[in-house]
């Protein structure tokens, strides 16, 4: 913390230009006297006001570095600290860096201490303008991500006494866009399950045919398996429909997470967009959910067959082996799955279906069937029930008619019947 010495000095350099100087005592590291100087354009009264503001800021606890560091320099320091903390995933760091690069192209040269609410408020229309000029869509939800990152960045500056206050505390975040969440109805989900059954059988038969045509010499020397990915892909979709798990959670699943005795799937890790296997962001993301017996039977048969196939390329299946594996027994690639999924869904009449919409399907169907919100929340891995209600409130009116009939039957059971003639009269 800088220690302010004296009232400071105002020096007139030329007409309309003043230099203000303020002594901050000795630097404890070097033993040298420190002095801050600023050039002020205006009247002597303007210079006096600037000196008073500088004295107040330093006297209030701001670091002396706050007067010299630019936002761009602080953003670089902020990102370095995030990387070294080890608490942020690689893909998140990459996205944050891209967003901060754009912010720095606008505010990078501005002294950190000069940032105010008006300047940061004007930032977001400029971000939208520049992104759209580059050919990118910039929704309110995207701007909300920029707002959250910048607010975190400036909060860290406040914590290190580089800012008196966070200017974004006074700026309301852009309102998130309303997203239309599509969910399959019961008939569509049934048809999808039938397509999964047919595709799984076809993939297994194709895999068996490829294996039967392998020559003994080829089997002995090979180091990958043709067709094992296709079976993995379709079984991943089967488990997605049954559990509503996210794509990253399914792609990171190993046999350790599947308990066939209790018919439960424990979700304890997830794959990032960059292919990194990591733990969920929150403790609520780690969950154990029940899986129907039919789905578990398919997975149990696949586990046995997978072990036999991997053994032919010298890979021993164990608890850490991915349930849905690549041709060499490793985790699947997200981009490879997405390419397969686009072809498969189109072939089976679900041209626009996103895998994440199977998650919406499960939640919507369960709530519509009267399953309590807490149970649905636990299966989805939401932090609280209010998030589940806010996200899937559209599914609740489906039970409204049934609720009205229940109320009517309860009341009528305790009321005295009135003749029809009397009601008409």
XYZ file of C-alpha atoms in Angstrom, residues 82-352:
271
model
C -5.668 -18.208 -13.764
C -3.413 -20.598 -15.647
C -1.082 -21.075 -12.702
C -3.973 -21.713 -10.296
C -4.733 -25.051 -11.958
C -8.434 -24.594 -11.200
C -9.514 -23.677 -14.739
C -9.709 -26.147 -17.631
C -7.711 -25.711 -20.815
C -10.747 -25.102 -23.038
C -12.147 -22.494 -20.616
C -8.776 -20.737 -20.527
C -8.658 -20.667 -24.323
C -12.168 -19.193 -24.562
C -11.418 -16.610 -21.863
C -8.215 -15.581 -23.626
C -10.087 -15.039 -26.896
C -12.681 -12.875 -25.158
C -10.076 -10.842 -23.271
C -8.124 -10.321 -26.501
C -11.179 -8.644 -28.016
C -11.774 -6.551 -24.885
C -8.106 -5.501 -24.901
C -8.385 -4.413 -28.533
C -10.881 -1.827 -27.238
C -9.661 -1.007 -23.713
C -6.117 -2.340 -23.683
C -4.348 1.033 -23.596
C -6.675 2.583 -21.017
C -5.060 2.998 -17.564
C -6.729 0.557 -15.217
C -7.511 3.322 -12.727
C -9.366 5.279 -15.435
C -11.975 2.586 -16.098
C -15.409 3.723 -15.012
C -19.014 2.553 -15.319
C -19.754 4.614 -18.427
C -16.691 3.279 -20.260
C -17.509 -0.350 -19.466
C -21.182 0.122 -20.355
C -20.204 1.367 -23.824
C -17.922 -1.638 -24.232
C -20.650 -4.196 -24.956
C -22.222 -2.531 -28.027
C -18.684 -2.216 -29.412
C -18.017 -5.926 -28.793
C -21.192 -6.824 -30.688
C -20.225 -4.488 -33.550
C -16.737 -5.954 -33.905
C -17.834 -9.595 -33.681
C -20.524 -9.119 -36.307
C -18.000 -7.299 -38.540
C -15.877 -10.455 -38.334
C -18.843 -12.569 -39.414
C -19.694 -13.982 -35.978
C -23.139 -13.980 -34.416
C -23.194 -12.031 -31.139
C -26.250 -12.784 -29.020
C -27.107 -11.324 -25.636
C -26.018 -14.624 -24.098
C -22.580 -14.152 -25.663
C -22.361 -10.618 -24.272
C -23.327 -11.977 -20.862
C -20.244 -14.222 -20.993
C -18.085 -11.181 -21.762
C -19.699 -9.302 -18.865
C -19.059 -12.155 -16.408
C -15.416 -12.548 -17.444
C -14.663 -8.817 -17.291
C -16.377 -8.516 -13.906
C -14.225 -11.354 -12.545
C -11.106 -9.761 -14.019
C -11.815 -6.372 -12.432
C -12.828 -7.940 -9.114
C -9.360 -9.506 -8.952
C -7.892 -6.021 -9.521
C -9.955 -4.655 -6.625
C -8.712 -7.470 -4.385
C -5.111 -6.468 -5.167
C -5.772 -2.763 -4.464
C -5.409 -1.796 -8.116
C -8.977 -0.426 -8.241
C -11.068 1.295 -5.604
C -14.240 -0.375 -6.846
C -15.444 -2.609 -9.667
C -17.133 -0.409 -12.318
C -19.167 -3.395 -13.526
C -20.941 -3.592 -10.164
C -23.083 -0.722 -11.471
C -23.678 -2.227 -14.933
C -26.438 -4.795 -15.318
C -25.438 -7.839 -17.336
C -27.114 -8.235 -20.756
C -30.248 -10.341 -20.478
C -29.658 -13.922 -21.601
C -31.541 -14.915 -24.759
C -34.485 -17.251 -24.341
C -33.524 -20.600 -25.859
C -36.176 -22.805 -27.403
C -35.526 -26.227 -25.836
C -36.725 -28.996 -28.091
C -37.682 -32.340 -26.607
C -38.993 -35.493 -28.274
C -42.473 -36.630 -27.345
C -43.058 -40.208 -26.193
C -43.805 -41.498 -29.719
C -40.696 -39.854 -31.187
C -38.533 -41.179 -28.354
C -39.935 -44.657 -28.953
C -39.115 -44.420 -32.638
C -35.602 -43.236 -31.803
C -35.101 -46.208 -29.483
C -36.211 -48.548 -32.278
C -33.657 -46.951 -34.611
C -30.983 -47.444 -31.938
C -31.909 -51.140 -31.642
C -31.683 -51.655 -35.401
C -28.432 -49.712 -35.745
C -26.783 -51.496 -32.839
C -27.596 -54.894 -34.337
C -26.313 -53.783 -37.748
C -23.090 -52.391 -36.247
C -22.442 -55.598 -34.305
C -23.052 -57.725 -37.401
C -20.731 -55.533 -39.485
C -18.057 -55.790 -36.791
C -18.403 -59.588 -36.645
C -18.170 -59.775 -40.437
C -14.967 -57.708 -40.456
C -13.460 -59.903 -37.752
C -14.370 -63.105 -39.603
C -12.526 -61.883 -42.684
C -9.307 -61.171 -40.782
C -6.425 -63.473 -41.666
C -4.472 -64.989 -38.751
C -1.327 -63.142 -39.843
C -3.188 -59.827 -39.923
C -4.709 -60.382 -36.468
C -1.304 -61.101 -35.019
C 0.253 -57.846 -36.256
C -2.637 -55.363 -36.097
C -2.847 -52.544 -33.586
C -6.382 -51.217 -34.211
C -9.912 -52.547 -34.700
C -12.221 -51.672 -37.566
C -15.872 -51.161 -36.642
C -15.508 -50.910 -32.870
C -16.163 -47.169 -32.965
C -19.526 -47.570 -34.700
C -20.756 -49.873 -31.944
C -19.430 -47.452 -29.318
C -21.204 -44.520 -30.992
C -24.631 -46.147 -31.034
C -24.342 -47.454 -27.458
C -23.389 -43.953 -26.314
C -26.642 -42.676 -27.835
C -28.550 -45.475 -26.088
C -27.174 -44.439 -22.692
C -27.832 -40.754 -23.492
C -31.510 -41.479 -24.137
C -31.773 -43.562 -20.959
C -30.026 -41.167 -18.573
C -30.047 -37.634 -20.013
C -26.306 -37.411 -19.352
C -24.321 -34.756 -21.204
C -22.147 -35.695 -24.192
C -18.923 -34.928 -22.310
C -20.045 -37.085 -19.370
C -20.844 -40.014 -21.640
C -17.600 -39.780 -23.605
C -15.568 -39.783 -20.367
C -17.390 -42.824 -18.905
C -15.212 -45.802 -17.971
C -16.266 -49.247 -16.774
C -15.506 -48.136 -13.223
C -18.564 -45.892 -13.364
C -21.015 -48.649 -14.353
C -22.232 -50.924 -11.544
C -24.150 -53.773 -13.140
C -25.132 -55.310 -9.776
C -27.052 -52.201 -8.686
C -27.841 -51.025 -12.230
C -26.340 -47.595 -11.587
C -24.202 -45.182 -13.592
C -21.917 -42.890 -11.571
C -21.018 -39.669 -13.384
C -17.724 -38.535 -11.879
C -15.882 -36.936 -14.794
C -16.445 -35.295 -18.160
C -14.600 -34.636 -21.403
C -13.978 -31.006 -22.336
C -14.294 -29.711 -25.900
C -10.530 -30.054 -26.156
C -10.640 -33.743 -25.198
C -9.430 -33.217 -21.624
C -10.885 -35.555 -18.976
C -11.793 -33.561 -15.868
C -14.087 -33.538 -12.868
C -17.427 -31.678 -13.034
C -17.394 -27.991 -12.066
C -19.593 -28.487 -8.995
C -20.095 -31.265 -6.465
C -23.685 -31.668 -7.691
C -22.254 -32.683 -11.058
C -20.923 -35.887 -9.461
C -23.951 -38.145 -9.189
C -25.075 -41.760 -9.307
C -28.274 -42.489 -11.228
C -30.308 -45.615 -11.858
C -30.303 -47.069 -15.374
C -33.064 -49.334 -16.651
C -32.264 -53.055 -16.852
C -32.632 -53.266 -20.626
C -29.999 -50.602 -21.227
C -27.650 -52.224 -18.691
C -28.035 -55.604 -20.407
C -26.910 -54.086 -23.714
C -23.916 -52.468 -21.990
C -22.979 -55.664 -20.129
C -22.936 -57.645 -23.382
C -20.844 -54.900 -24.973
C -18.351 -54.931 -22.102
C -17.716 -58.632 -22.591
C -17.360 -58.314 -26.365
C -15.155 -55.223 -26.058
C -12.755 -57.099 -23.747
C -12.408 -59.922 -26.277
C -11.817 -57.521 -29.172
C -9.286 -55.326 -27.364
C -7.322 -58.409 -26.322
C -6.662 -59.132 -30.013
C -4.661 -55.884 -30.280
C -2.879 -56.368 -26.976
C -5.065 -54.034 -24.900
C -6.294 -55.407 -21.555
C -9.679 -54.077 -20.518
C -9.859 -52.807 -16.927
C -11.873 -50.331 -14.841
C -10.192 -47.365 -16.555
C -11.089 -48.527 -20.075
C -13.607 -46.209 -21.783
C -17.067 -47.741 -22.137
C -17.248 -46.200 -25.614
C -13.831 -46.509 -27.183
C -11.855 -45.688 -30.302
C -10.302 -48.203 -32.672
C -7.276 -48.488 -30.345
C -9.243 -48.717 -27.087
C -8.828 -45.069 -26.090
C -11.424 -42.348 -25.510
C -13.472 -41.271 -28.515
C -12.863 -37.968 -30.287
C -15.689 -35.429 -29.948
C -15.452 -34.131 -33.498
C -15.460 -37.683 -34.873
C -18.620 -38.488 -32.927
C -20.335 -35.319 -34.133
C -19.635 -36.203 -37.774
C -21.074 -39.694 -37.238
C -24.084 -38.295 -35.356
C -25.015 -35.884 -38.168
C -25.012 -38.726 -40.692
C -26.846 -41.161 -38.421
C -29.640 -38.821 -37.333
C -30.313 -37.754 -40.934
C -30.416 -41.366 -42.125
C -32.968 -42.206 -39.432
C -35.273 -39.226 -39.919
C -34.073 -36.988 -37.075
C -32.310 -34.415 -39.264
C -32.091 -31.561 -36.749
